[in-house]
PDB file of C-alpha atoms in Angstrom:
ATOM      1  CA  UNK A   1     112.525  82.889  42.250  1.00 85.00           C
ATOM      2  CA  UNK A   2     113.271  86.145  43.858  1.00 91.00           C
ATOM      3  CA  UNK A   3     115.914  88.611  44.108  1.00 93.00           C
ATOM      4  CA  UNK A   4     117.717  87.349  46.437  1.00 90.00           C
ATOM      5  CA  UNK A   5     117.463  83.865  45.976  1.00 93.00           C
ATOM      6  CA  UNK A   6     119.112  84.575  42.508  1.00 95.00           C
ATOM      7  CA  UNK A   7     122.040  86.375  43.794  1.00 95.00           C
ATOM      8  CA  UNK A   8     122.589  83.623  46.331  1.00 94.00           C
ATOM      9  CA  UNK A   9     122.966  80.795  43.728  1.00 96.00           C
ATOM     10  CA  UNK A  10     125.114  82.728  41.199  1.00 96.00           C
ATOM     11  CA  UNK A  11     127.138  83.511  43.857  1.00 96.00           C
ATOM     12  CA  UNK A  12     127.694  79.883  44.919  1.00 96.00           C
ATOM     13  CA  UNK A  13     128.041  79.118  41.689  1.00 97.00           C
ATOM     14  CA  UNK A  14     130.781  81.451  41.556  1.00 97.00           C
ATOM     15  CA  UNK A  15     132.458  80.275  44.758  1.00 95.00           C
ATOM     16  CA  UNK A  16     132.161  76.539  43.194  1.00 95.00           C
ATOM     17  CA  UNK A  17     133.614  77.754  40.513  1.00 94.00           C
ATOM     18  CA  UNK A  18     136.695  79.077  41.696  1.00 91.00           C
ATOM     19  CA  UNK A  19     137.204  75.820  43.566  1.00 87.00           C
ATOM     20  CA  UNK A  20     136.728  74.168  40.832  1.00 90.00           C
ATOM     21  CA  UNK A  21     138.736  75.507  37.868  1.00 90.00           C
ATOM     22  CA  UNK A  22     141.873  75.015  38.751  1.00 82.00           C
ATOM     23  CA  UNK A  23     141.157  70.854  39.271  1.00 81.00           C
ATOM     24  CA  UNK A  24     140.153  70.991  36.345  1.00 85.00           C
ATOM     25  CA  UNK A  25     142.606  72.835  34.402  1.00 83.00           C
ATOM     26  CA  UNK A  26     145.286  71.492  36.266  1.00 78.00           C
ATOM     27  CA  UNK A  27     146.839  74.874  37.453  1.00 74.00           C
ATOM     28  CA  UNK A  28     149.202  73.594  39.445  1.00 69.00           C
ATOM     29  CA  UNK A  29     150.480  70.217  37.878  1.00 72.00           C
ATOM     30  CA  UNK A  30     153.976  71.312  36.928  1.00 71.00           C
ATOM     31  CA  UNK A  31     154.793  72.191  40.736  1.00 70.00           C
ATOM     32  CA  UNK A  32     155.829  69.836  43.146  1.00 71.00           C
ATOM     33  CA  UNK A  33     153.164  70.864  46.114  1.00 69.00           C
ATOM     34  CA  UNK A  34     150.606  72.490  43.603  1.00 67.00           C
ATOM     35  CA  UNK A  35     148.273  74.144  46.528  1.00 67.00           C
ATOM     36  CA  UNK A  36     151.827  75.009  48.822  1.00 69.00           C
ATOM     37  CA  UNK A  37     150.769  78.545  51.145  1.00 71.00           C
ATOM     38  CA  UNK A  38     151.875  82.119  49.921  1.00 77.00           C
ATOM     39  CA  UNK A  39     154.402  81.659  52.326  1.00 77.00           C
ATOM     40  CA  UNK A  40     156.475  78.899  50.566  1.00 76.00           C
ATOM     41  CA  UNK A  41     155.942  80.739  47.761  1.00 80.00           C
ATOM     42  CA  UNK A  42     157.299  84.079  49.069  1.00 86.00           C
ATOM     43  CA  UNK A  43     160.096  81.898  50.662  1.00 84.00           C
ATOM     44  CA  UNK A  44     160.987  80.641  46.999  1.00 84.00           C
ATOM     45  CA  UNK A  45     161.183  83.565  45.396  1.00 89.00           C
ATOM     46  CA  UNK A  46     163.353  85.598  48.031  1.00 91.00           C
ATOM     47  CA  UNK A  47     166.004  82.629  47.830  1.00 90.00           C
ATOM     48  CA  UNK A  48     166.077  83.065  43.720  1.00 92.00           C
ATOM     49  CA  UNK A  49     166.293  86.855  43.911  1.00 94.00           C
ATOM     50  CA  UNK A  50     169.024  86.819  46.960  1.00 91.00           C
ATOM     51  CA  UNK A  51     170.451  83.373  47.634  1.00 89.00           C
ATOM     52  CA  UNK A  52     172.618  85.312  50.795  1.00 91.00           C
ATOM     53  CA  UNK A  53     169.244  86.682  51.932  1.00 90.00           C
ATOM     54  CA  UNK A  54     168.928  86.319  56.644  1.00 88.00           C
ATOM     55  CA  UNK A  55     165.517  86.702  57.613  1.00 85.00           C
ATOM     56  CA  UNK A  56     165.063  89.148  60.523  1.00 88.00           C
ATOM     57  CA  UNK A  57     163.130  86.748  62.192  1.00 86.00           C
ATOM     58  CA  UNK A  58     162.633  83.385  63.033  1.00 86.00           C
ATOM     59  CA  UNK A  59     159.518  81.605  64.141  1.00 84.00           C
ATOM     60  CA  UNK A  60     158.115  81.033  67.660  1.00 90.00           C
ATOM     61  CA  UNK A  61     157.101  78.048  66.942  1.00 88.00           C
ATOM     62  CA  UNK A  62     158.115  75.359  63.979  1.00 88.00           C
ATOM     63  CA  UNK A  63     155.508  72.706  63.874  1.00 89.00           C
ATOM     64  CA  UNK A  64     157.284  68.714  63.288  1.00 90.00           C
ATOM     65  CA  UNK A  65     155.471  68.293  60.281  1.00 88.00           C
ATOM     66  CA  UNK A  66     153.259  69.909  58.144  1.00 82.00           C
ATOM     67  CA  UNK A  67     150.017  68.093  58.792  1.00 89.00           C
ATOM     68  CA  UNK A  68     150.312  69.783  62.157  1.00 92.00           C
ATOM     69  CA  UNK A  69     150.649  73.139  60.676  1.00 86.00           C
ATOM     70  CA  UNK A  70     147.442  72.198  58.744  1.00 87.00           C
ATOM     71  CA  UNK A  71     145.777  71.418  61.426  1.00 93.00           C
ATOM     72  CA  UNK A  72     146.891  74.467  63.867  1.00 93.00           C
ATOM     73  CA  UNK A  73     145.796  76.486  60.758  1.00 91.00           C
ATOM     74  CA  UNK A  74     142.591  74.991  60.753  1.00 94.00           C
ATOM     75  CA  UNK A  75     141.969  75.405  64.288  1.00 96.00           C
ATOM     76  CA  UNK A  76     142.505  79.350  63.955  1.00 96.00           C
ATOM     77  CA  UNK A  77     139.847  79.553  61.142  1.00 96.00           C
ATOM     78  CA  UNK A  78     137.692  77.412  63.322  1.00 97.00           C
ATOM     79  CA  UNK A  79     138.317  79.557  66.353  1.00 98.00           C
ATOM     80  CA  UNK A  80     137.905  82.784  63.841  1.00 97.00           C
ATOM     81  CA  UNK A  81     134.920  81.499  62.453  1.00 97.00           C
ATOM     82  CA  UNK A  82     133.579  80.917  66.092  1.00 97.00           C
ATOM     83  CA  UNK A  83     134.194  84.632  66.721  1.00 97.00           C
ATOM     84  CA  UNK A  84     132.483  85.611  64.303  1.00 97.00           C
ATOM     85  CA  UNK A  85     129.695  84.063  64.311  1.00 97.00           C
ATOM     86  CA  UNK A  86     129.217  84.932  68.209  1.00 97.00           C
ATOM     87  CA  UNK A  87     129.472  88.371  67.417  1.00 97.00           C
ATOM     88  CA  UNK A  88     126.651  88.567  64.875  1.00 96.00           C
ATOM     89  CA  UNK A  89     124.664  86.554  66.842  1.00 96.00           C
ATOM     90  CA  UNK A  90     124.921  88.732  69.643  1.00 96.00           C
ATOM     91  CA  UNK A  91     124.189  91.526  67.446  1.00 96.00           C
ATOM     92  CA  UNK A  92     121.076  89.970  65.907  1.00 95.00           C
ATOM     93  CA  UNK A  93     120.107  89.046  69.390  1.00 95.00           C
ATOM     94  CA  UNK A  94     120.380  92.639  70.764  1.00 95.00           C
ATOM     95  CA  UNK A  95     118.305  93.776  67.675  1.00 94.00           C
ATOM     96  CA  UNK A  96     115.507  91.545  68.407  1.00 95.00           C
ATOM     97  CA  UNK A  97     115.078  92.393  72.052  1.00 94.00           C
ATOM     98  CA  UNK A  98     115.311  95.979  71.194  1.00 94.00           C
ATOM     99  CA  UNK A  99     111.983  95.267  68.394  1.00 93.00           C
ATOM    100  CA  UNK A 100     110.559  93.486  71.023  1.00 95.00           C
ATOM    101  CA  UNK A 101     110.667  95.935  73.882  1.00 94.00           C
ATOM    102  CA  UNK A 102     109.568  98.852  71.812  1.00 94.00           C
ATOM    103  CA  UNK A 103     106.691  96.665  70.346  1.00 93.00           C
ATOM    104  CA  UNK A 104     105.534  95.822  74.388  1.00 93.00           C
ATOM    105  CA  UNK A 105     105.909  99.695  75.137  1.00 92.00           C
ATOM    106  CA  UNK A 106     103.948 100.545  72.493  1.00 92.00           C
ATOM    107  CA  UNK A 107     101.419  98.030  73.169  1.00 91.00           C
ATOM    108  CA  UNK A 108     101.358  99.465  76.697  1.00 89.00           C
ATOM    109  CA  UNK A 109     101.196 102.575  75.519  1.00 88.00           C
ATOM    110  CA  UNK A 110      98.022 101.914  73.674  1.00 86.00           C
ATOM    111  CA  UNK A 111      96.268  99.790  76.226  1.00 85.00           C
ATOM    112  CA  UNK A 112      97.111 102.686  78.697  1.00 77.00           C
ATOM    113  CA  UNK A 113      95.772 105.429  76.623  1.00 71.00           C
ATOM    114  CA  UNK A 114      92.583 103.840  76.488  1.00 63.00           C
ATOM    115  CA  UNK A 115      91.839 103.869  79.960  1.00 56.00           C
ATOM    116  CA  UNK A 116      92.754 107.551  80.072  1.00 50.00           C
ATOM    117  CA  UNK A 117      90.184 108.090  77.091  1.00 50.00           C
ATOM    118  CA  UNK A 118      87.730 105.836  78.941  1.00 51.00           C
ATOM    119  CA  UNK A 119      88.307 108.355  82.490  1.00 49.00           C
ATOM    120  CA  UNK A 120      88.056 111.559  80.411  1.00 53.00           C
ATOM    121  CA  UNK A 121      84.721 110.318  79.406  1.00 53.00           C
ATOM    122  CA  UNK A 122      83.494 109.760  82.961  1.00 50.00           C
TER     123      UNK A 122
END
């Protein structure tokens, strides 16, 4: 197995892992929504600390329920991932025109300094 191959697979181990673990352990039994967002989190906290506490703002947008917040959330990390990917793709497509240019000019370049060697003979 080589290098690489072994960082790859501890590395998914490790990202299996930390899905993992807290099933198992049952991190977040004693809440009522054990996998809530930072946000309701946040939101929780501010009301024990300050119970009078205004928010400056409000939202743009309040979604009916919250499997349509899940599922606008999952769109942007679609759309994200989608960007991303395009990007290095174009990238890794750019560097493999670029190798394959300079391997046709030098090609060229060989093939035409032969027939200059073959005239200087002449």
């Amino acid at each position: 197995m080589s290098r690489n191959a072994k960082i790859n697979t501890l590395l998914l181990v490790l990202v299996a892992a930390l899905a993992v673990i807290p099933l198992v352990f049952g991190l977040g039994d004693h809440k009522e929504e054990p996998f809530a967002g930072a946000d309701a989190e946040a939101e929780t906290a501010i009301t024990e600390i300050d119970p009078d506490y205004e928010p400056w703002f409000s939202p743009l947008y309040e979604p009916p329920s919250g499997e349509i917040e899940s599922a606008l959330f999952a769109l942007q990390a679609a759309l994200g991932a989608g960007v991303l990917a395009y990007y290095f793709g174009v990238r890794r497509g750019r560097r493999q025109g670029e190798a394959r240019a300079l391997e046709r000019l030098r090609a060229e370049a060989d093939a035409g300094a032969g027939t200059v060697s073959e005239r200087r003979r002449v």
